[in-house]
Short mmCIF file of C-alpha atoms in Angstrom, two decimals:
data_model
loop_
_atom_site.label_atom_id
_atom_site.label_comp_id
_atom_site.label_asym_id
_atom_site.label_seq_id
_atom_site.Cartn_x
_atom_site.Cartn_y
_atom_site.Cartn_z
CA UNK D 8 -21.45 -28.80 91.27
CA UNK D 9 -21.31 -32.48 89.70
CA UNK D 10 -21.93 -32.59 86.08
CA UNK D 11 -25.66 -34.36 86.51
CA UNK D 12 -26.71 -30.53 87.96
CA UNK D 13 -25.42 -28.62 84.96
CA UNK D 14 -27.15 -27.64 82.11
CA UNK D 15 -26.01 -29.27 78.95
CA UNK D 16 -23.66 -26.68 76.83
CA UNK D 17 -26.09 -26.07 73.66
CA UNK D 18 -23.37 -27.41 71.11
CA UNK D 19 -23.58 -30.56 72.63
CA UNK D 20 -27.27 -30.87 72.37
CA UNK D 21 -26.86 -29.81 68.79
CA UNK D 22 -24.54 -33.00 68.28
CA UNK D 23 -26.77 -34.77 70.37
CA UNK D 24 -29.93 -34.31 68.23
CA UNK D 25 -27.38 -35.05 65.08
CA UNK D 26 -26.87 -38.66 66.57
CA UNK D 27 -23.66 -38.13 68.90
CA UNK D 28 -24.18 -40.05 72.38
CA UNK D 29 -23.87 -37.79 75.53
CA UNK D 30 -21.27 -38.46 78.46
CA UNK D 31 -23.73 -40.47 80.92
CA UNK D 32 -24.05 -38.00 83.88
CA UNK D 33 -25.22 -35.04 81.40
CA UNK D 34 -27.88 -37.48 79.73
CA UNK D 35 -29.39 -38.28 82.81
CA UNK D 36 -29.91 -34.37 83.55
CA UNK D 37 -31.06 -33.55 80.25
CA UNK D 38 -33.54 -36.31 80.38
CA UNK D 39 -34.84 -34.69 83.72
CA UNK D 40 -34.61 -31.14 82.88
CA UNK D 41 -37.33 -29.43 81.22
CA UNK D 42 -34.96 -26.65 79.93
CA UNK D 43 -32.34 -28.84 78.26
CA UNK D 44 -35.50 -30.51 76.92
CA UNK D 45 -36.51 -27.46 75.35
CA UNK D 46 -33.27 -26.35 73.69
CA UNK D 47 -32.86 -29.92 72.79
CA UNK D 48 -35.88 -30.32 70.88
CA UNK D 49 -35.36 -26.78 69.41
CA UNK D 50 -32.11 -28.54 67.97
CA UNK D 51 -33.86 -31.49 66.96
CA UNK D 52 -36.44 -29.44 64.97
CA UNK D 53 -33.87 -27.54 63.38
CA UNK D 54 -31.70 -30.75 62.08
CA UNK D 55 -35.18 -32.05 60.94
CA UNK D 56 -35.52 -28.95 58.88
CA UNK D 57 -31.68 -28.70 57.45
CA UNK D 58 -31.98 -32.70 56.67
CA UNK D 59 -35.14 -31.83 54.50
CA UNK D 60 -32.74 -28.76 52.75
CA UNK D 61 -31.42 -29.89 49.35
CA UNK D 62 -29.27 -28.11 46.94
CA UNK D 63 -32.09 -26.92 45.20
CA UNK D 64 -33.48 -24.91 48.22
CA UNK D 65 -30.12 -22.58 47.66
CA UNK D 66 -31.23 -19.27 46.33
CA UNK D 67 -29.43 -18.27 43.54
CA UNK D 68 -29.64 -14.14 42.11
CA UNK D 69 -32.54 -12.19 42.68
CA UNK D 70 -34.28 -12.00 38.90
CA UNK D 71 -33.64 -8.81 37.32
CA UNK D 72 -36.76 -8.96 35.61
CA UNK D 73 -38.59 -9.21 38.62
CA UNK D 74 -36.69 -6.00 39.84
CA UNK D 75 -37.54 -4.48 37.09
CA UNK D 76 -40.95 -4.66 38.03
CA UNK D 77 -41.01 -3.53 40.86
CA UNK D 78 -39.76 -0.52 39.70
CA UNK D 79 -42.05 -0.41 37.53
CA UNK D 80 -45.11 -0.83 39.56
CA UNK D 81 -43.87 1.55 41.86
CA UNK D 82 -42.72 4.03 39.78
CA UNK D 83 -39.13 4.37 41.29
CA UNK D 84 -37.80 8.09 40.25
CA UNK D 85 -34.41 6.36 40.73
CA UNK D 86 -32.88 9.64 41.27
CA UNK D 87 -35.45 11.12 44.51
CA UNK D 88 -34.01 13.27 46.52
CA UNK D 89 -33.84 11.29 49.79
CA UNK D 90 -32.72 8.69 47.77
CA UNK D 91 -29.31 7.94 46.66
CA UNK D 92 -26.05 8.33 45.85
CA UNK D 93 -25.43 7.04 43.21
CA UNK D 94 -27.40 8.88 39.93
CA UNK D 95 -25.45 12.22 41.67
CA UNK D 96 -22.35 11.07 39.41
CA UNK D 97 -23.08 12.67 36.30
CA UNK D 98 -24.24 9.98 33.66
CA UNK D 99 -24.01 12.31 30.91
CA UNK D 100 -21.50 15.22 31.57
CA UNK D 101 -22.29 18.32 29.56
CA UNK D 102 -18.57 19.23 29.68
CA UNK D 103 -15.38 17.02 30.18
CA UNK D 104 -15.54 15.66 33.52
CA UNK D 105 -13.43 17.45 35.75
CA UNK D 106 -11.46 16.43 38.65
CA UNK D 107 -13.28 19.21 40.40
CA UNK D 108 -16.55 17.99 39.48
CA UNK D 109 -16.04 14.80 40.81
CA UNK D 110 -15.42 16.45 44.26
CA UNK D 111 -18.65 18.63 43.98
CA UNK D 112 -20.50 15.58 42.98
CA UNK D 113 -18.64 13.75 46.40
CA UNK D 114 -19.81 16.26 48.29
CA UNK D 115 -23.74 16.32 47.50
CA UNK D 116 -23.29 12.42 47.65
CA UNK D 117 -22.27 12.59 50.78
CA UNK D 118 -24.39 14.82 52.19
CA UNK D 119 -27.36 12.69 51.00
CA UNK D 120 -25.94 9.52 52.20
CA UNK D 121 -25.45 11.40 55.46
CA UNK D 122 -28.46 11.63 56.10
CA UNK D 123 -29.61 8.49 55.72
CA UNK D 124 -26.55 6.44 57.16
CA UNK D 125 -25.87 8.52 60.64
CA UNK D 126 -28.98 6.99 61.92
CA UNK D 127 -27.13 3.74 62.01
CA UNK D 128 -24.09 5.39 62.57
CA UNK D 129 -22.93 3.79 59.43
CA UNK D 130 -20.25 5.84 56.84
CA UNK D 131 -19.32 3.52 53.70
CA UNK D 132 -21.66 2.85 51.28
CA UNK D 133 -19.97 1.77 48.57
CA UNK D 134 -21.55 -1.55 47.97
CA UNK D 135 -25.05 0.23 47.96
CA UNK D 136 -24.11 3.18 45.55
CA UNK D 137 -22.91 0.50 43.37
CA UNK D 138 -26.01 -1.63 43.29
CA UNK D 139 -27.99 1.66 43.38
CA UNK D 140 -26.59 1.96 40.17
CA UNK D 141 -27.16 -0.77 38.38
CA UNK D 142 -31.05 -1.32 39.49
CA UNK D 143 -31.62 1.89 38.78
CA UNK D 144 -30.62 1.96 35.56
CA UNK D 145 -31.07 -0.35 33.82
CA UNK D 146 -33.09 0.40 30.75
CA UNK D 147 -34.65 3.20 32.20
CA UNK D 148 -32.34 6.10 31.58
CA UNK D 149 -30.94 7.60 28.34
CA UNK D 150 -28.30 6.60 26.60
CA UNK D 151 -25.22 8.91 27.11
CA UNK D 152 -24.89 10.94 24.09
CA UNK D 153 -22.00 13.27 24.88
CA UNK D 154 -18.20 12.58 24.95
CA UNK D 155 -16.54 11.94 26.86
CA UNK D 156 -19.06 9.74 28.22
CA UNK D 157 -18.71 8.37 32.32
CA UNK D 158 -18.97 5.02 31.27
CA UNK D 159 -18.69 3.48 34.94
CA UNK D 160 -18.68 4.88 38.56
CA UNK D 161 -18.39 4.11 42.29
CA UNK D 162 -18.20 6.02 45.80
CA UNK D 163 -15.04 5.19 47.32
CA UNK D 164 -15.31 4.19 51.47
CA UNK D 165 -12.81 3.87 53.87
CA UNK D 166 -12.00 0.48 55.33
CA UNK D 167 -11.67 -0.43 58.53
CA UNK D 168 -9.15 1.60 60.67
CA UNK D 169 -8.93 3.81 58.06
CA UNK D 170 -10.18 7.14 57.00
CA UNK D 171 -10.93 9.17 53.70
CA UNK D 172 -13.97 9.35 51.42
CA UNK D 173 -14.24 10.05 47.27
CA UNK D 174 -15.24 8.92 44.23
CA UNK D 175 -14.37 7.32 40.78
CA UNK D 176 -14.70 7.57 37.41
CA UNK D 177 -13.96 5.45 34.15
CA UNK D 178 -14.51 7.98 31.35
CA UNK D 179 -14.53 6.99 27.96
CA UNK D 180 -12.79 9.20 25.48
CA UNK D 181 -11.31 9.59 22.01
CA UNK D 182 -7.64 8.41 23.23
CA UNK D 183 -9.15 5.41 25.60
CA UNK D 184 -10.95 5.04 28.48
CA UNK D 185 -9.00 6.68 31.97
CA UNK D 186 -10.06 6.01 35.54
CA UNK D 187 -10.49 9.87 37.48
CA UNK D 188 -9.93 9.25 41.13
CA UNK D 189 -11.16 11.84 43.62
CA UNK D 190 -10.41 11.37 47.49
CA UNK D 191 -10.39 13.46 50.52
CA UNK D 192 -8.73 13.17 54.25
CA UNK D 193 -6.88 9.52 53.40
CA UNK D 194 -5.03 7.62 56.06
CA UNK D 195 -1.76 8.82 55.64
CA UNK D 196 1.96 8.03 56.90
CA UNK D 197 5.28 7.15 55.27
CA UNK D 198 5.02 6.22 51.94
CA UNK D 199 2.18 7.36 49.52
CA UNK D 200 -1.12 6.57 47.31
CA UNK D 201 -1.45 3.66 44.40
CA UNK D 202 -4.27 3.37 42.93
CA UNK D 203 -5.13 -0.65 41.61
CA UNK D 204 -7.91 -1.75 39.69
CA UNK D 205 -8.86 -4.85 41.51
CA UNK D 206 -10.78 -8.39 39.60
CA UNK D 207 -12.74 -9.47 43.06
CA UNK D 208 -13.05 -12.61 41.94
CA UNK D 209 -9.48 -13.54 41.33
CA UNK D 210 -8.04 -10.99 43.41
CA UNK D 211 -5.66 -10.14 40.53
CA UNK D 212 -4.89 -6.77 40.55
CA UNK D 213 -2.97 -3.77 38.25
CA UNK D 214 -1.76 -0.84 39.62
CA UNK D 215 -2.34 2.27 37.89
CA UNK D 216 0.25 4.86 39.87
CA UNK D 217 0.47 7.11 42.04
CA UNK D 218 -1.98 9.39 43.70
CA UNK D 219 -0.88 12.40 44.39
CA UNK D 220 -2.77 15.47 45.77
CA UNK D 221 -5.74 13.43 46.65
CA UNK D 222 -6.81 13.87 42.66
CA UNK D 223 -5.45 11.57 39.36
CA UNK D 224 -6.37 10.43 35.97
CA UNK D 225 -5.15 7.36 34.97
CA UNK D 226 -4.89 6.21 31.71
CA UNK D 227 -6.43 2.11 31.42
CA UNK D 228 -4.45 -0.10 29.14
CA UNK D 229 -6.51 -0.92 25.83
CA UNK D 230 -7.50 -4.91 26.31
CA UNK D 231 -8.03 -4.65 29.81
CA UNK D 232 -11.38 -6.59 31.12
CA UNK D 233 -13.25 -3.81 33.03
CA UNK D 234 -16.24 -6.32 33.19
CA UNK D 235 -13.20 -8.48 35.75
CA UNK D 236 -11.37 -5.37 37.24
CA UNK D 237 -14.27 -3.90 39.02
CA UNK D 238 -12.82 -2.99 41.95
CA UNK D 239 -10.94 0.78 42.44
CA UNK D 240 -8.55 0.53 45.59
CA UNK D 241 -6.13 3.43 46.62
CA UNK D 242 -3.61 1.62 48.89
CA UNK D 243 -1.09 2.81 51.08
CA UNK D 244 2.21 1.58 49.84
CA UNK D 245 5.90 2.19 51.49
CA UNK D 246 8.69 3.51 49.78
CA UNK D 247 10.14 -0.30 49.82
CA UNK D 248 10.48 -0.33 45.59
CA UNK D 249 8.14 -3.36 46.30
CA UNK D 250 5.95 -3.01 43.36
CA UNK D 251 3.08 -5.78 44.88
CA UNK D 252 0.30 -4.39 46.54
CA UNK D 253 1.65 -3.72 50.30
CA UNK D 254 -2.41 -4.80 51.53
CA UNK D 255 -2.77 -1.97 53.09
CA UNK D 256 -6.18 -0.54 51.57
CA UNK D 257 -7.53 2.83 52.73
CA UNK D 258 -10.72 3.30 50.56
CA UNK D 259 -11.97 1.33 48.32
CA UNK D 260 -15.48 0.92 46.02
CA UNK D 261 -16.71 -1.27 43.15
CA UNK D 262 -17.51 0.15 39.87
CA UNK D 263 -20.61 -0.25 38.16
CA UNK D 264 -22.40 0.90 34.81
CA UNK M 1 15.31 5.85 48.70
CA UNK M 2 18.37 4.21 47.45
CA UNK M 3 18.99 3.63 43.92
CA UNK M 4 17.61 -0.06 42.98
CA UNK M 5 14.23 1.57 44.97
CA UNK M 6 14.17 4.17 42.14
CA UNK M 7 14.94 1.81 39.58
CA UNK M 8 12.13 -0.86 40.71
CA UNK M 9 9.95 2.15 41.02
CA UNK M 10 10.62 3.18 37.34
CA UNK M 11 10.42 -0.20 36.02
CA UNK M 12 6.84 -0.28 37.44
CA UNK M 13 5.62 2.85 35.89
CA UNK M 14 6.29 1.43 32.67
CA UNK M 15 4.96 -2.30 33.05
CA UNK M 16 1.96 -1.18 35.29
CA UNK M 17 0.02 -0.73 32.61
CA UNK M 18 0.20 -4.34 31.63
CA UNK M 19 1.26 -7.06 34.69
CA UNK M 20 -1.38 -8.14 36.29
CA UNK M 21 -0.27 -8.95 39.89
CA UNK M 22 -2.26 -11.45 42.08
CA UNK M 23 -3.42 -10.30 45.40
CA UNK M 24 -0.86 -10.96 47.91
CA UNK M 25 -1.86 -13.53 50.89
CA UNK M 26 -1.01 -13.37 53.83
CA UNK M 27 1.61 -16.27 55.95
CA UNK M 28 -1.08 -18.51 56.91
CA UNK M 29 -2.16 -18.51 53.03
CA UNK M 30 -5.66 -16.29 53.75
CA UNK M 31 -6.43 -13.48 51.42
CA UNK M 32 -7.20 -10.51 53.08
CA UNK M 33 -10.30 -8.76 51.24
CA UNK M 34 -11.90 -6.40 53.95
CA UNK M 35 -15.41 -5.28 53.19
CA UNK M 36 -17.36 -1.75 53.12
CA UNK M 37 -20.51 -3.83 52.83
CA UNK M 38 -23.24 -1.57 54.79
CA UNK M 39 -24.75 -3.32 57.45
CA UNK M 40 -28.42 -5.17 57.32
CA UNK M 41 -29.50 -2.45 60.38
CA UNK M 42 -28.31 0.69 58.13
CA UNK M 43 -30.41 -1.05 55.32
CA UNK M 44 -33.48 -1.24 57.50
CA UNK M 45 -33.16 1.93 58.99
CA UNK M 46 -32.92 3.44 55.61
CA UNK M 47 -35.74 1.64 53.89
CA UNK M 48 -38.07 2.76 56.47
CA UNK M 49 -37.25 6.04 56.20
CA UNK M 50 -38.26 5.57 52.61
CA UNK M 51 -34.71 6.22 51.06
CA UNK M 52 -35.47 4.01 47.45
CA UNK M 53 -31.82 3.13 47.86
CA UNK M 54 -32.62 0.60 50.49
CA UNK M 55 -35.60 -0.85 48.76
CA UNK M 56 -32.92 -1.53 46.12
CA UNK M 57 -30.58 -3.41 48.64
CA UNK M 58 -32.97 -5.21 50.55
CA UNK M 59 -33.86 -6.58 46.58
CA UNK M 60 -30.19 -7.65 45.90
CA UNK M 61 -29.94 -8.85 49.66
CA UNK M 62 -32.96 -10.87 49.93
CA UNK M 63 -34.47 -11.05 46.94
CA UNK M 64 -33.50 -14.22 45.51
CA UNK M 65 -34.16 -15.74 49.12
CA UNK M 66 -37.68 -14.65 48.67
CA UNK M 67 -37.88 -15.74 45.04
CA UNK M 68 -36.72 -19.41 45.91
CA UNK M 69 -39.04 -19.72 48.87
CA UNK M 70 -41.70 -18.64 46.52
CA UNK M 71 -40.64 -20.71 43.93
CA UNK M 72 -40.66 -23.71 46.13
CA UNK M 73 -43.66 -23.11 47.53
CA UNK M 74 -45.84 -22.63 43.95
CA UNK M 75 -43.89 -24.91 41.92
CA UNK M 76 -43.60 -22.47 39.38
CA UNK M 77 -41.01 -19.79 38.20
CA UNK M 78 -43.59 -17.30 37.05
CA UNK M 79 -45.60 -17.95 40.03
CA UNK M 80 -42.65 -16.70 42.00
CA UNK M 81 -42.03 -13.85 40.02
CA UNK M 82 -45.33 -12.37 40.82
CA UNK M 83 -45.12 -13.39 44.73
CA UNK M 84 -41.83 -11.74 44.67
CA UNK M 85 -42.58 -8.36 42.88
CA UNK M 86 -45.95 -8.85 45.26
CA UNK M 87 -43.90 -8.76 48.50
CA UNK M 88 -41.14 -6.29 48.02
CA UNK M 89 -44.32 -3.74 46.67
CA UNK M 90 -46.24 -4.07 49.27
CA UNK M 91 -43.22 -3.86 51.79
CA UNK M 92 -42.53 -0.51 50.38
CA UNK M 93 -46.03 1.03 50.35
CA UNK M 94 -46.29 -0.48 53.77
CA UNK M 95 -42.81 0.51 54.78
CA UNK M 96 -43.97 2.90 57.55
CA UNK M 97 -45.16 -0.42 59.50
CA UNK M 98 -41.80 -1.38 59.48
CA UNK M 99 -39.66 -0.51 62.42
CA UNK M 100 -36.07 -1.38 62.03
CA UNK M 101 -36.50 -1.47 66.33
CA UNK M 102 -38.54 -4.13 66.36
CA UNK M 103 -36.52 -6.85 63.85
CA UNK M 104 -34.46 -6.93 60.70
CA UNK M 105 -35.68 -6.47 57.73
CA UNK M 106 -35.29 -9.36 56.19
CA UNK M 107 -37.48 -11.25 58.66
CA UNK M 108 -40.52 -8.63 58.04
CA UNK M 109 -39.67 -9.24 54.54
CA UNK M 110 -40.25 -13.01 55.02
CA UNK M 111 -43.37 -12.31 56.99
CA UNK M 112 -44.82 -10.33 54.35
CA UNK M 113 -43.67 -13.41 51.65
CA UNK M 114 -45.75 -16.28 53.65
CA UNK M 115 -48.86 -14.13 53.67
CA UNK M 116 -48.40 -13.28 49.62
CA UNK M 117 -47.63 -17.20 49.40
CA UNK M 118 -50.92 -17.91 51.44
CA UNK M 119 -52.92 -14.94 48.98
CA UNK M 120 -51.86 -16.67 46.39
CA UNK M 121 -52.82 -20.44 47.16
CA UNK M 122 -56.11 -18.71 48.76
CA UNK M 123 -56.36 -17.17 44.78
CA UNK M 124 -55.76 -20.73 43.34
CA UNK M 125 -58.38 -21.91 45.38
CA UNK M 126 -61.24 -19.65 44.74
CA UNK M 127 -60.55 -20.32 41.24
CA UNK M 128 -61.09 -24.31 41.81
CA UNK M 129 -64.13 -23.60 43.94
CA UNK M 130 -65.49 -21.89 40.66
CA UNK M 131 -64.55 -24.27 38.25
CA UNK M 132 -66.09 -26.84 40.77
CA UNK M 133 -69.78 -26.42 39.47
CA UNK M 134 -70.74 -28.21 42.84
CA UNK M 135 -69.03 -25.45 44.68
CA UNK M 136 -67.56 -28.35 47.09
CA UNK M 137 -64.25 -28.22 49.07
CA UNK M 138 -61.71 -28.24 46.42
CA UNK M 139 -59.45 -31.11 46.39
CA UNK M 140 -56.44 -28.88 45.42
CA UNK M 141 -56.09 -27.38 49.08
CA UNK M 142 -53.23 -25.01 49.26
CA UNK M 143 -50.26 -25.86 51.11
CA UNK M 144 -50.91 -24.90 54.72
CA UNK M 145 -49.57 -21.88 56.50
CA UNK M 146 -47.50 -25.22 58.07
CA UNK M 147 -45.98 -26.54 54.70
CA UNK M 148 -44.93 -22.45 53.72
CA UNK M 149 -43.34 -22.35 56.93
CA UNK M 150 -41.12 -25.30 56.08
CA UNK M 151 -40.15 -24.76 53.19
CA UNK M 152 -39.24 -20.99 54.11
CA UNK M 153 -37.03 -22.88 57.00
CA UNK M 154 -35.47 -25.08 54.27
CA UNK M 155 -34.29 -21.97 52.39
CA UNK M 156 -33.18 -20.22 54.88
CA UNK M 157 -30.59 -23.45 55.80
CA UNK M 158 -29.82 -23.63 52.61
CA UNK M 159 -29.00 -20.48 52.28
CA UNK M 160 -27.31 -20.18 55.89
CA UNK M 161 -25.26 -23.21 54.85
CA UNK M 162 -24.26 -21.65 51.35
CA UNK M 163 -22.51 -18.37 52.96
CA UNK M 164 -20.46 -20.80 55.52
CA UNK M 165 -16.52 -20.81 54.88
CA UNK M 166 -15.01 -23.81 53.58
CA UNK M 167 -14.33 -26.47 55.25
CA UNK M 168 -17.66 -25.56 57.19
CA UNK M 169 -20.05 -25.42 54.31
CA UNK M 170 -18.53 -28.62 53.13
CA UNK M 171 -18.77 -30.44 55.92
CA UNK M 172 -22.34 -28.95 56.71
CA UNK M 173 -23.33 -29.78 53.02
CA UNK M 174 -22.52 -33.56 53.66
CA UNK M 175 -24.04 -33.65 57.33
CA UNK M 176 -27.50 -32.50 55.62
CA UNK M 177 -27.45 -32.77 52.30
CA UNK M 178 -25.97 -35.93 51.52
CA UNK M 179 -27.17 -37.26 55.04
CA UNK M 180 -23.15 -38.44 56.26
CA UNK M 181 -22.85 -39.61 59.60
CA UNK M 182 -19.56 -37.72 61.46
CA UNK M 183 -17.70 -40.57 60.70
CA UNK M 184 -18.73 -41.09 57.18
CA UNK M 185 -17.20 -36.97 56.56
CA UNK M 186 -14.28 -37.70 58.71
CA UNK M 187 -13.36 -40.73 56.18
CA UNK M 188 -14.53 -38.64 53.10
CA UNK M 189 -12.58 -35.48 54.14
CA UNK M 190 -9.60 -37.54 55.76
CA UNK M 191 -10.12 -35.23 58.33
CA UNK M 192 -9.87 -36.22 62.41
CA UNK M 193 -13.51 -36.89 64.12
CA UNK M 194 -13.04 -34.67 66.17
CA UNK M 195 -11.92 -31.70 63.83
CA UNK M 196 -15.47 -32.41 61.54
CA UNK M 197 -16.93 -32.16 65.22
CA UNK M 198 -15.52 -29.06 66.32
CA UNK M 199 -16.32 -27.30 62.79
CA UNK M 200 -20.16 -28.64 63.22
CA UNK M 201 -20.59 -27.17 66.25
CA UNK M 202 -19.23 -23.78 65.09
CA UNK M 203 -21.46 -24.01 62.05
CA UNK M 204 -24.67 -24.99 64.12
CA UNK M 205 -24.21 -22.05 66.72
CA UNK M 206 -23.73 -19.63 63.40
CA UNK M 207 -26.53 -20.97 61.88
CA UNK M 208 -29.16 -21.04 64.77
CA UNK M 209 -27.88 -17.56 65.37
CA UNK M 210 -28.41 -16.59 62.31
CA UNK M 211 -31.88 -18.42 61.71
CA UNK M 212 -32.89 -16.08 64.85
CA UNK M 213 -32.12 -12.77 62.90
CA UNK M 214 -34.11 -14.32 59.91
CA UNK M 215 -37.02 -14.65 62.45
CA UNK M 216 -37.53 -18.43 62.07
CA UNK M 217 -38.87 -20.26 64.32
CA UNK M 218 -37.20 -23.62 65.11
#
């Protein structure tokens, strides 16, 4: 087949409707051929459109004020039943939150967010409990009144080819605030569990210790920036006395208020 | 575990608490930073099913693309506050005409946005008609289903071209935005031609690929 009979590759139509020149045999079938017409014009249209885009037409954050009325106008329980995650975390703990409560809380989480995920066939949620969170409450709950108070909280998910599930705390109490890490069924193999809290934006990162028996508080230096060191990430890390993060993460979730 | 092991080991359970280590890259200088994001599909699937979870996603996913469109479209801030809160309350109360089958979200969420936008233009100009005491053809027409359409289009780029990698969205961001010929962001990137050409056509397939999910039509 000589090049004139061949349809033109659509990335070279795209350059073509930016200005680039065709070789001469492919311009003469495009100029014949009613479907490298089409796709060419298709291209055309869509440079027309991107040369009208400015850097004002990039969306920024979605108004929370606007969210908030939504949720407003609808009435959002924020904690329904086929909803969510995320309010399942104890806010306001009526006793000192307990390693096992975390797990019981897990467990109802998951079996909500079952539901709703294994019709995609999808397991981690961790980015939606987190946002869950923070749309749902803001302003419309109670202010803690207990202490220790759960001051932040996230699912943690496993990441690709790994495996585990749990969930994490910050807790806020007289002696400081402690991170309470609760995970099931972890990837395992030689070596063992750290647990890091993790600033996404910098990808700076402090390990906490060792997890061991899938359960662990961990006490969080005073002065650290929790509003930076969002992310909770339970690595697996050799016995190499490497003390850097070996980047092997298993689960992993972002904290929010 | 031989002894300087158990010594690093040691040292680190006392400094922990206060070095801050950066997160290691990899050879080729990437940083690895896997996601758990849940997919656009699970969000659908969930928000039709009525789970208010999703209706909170599909706010922080799309909600500030729906906001800008508006925005651009009205002129006005407030304006696209109300278009906004408008859309993603009638999506929900309508969510059981949404089939997560038939298209993504997000693209039933924009189709839902150019009607609001047309509503509220339509609003505007009853409003002139009765100001108008001749009850004539307003002058202040509202921008056609055509103009919405565009500027929806425009968004959507921009936002397309936003979420590229770098040196895509660079590149990409002088090809459209500042209007650079190839050559002109070869010579302003010192980069080869033919490199800046390689990463346009990557960029162009992505985006026309993903314009398709978003449901424009181009």
């Amino acid at each position: 087949m000589s090049q004139s009979d061949m349809h033109a590759p659509g990335d070279l139509l795209a350059l073509h409707a930016m200005g680039d020149q065709l070789p001469e045999a492919m311009s003469r079938h495009v100029t014949a051929c009613n479907q490298c017409q089409t796709e060419l014009s298709q291209w055309t249209h869509l440079m027309a459109a991107a040369h009208t885009a400015t850097v004002d037409d990039v969306p920024g954050v979605a108004p929370t004020r606007v969210w908030d009325a939504i949720a407003d106008e609808l009435e959002l329980s924020g904690n329904s039943a086929t909803a969510t995650p995320a309010p399942v975390l104890p806010v306001t703990p009526a006793t000192p939150p307990s390693v096992a409560g975390i797990a019981s809380a897990r467990r109802r989480w998951s079996t909500n967010w079952l539901v709703a995920a294994s019709v995609a066939g999808v397991l981690s949620g961790a980015a939606v409990t987190a946002t869950g969170v923070a749309l749902t409450n803001s302003g419309r709950q109670p202010a803690p009144v207990a202490a220790p108070v759960v001051v932040a909280s996230t699912a943690l998910a496993a990441l690709p080819d790994h495996q585990g599930d749990g969930a994490a705390e910050i807790v806020s109490t007289p002696e400081g605030k402690e991170l309470v890490v609760d995970v099931s069924q972890l990837t395992g193999g030689d070596g063992f569990h750290e647990v890091w809290l993790i600033d996404p934006e910098t990808f700076q990162m402090v390990g906490l210790g060792a997890l061991v028996n899938d359960s662990g508080r961990f006490p969080i230096p005073a002065g650290l920036d929790l509003r930076r060191f969002t992310v909770v990430d339970v690595s697996l890390e050799p016995f190499d006395g490497d003390p850097v993060h070996s980047r092997d993460s298993v689960v992993r979730g972002e904290l929010s208020t | 575990m031989n002894p300087s092991d158990v010594l690093q080991r040691a040292e680190r359970a006392t400094v922990a608490h206060v070095s801050v280590h950066p997160w290691p890259t990899t050879p080729d200088g990437q940083t690895p930073w896997p996601t758990t994001e849940t997919s656009d599909a699970a969000v659908g699937v969930a928000f039709a099913d009525g789970s208010e979870w999703a209706l909170e996603e599909a706010y922080r996913r799309w909600g500030a693309l729906i906001h800008t469109i508006a925005a651009r479209s009205t002129g006005s801030q407030h304006d696209a506050d109300d278009v906004a809160q408008a859309v993603f309350v009638s999506a929900w109360r309508g969510r059981h005409r949404y089939s997560p089958d038939q298209g993504a979200l997000p693209a039933w969420l924009l189709g839902i946005t150019r009607r609001r936008i047309a509503d509220h233009w339509e609003s505007r100009s009853r409003e002139q008609r009765r100001i108008d005491a001749a009850g004539a053809a307003s002058e202040v027409l509202p921008a056609s289903e055509e103009s919405v359409e565009k500027v929806a289009n425009r968004v959507l780029i921009a936002d397309e071209l936003s979420r590229l990698d770098q040196p895509q969205r660079q590149i990409m961001e002088l090809a459209f935005f500042d209007d650079l010929t190839h050559h002109q962001i070869a010579d302003h990137l010192s980069m080869p031609l033919g490199t800046v050409k390689s990463h346009i056509r990557r960029s162009l397939i992505r985006l026309r690929s993903r314009l398709e999910v978003d449901g424009v039509t181009v």
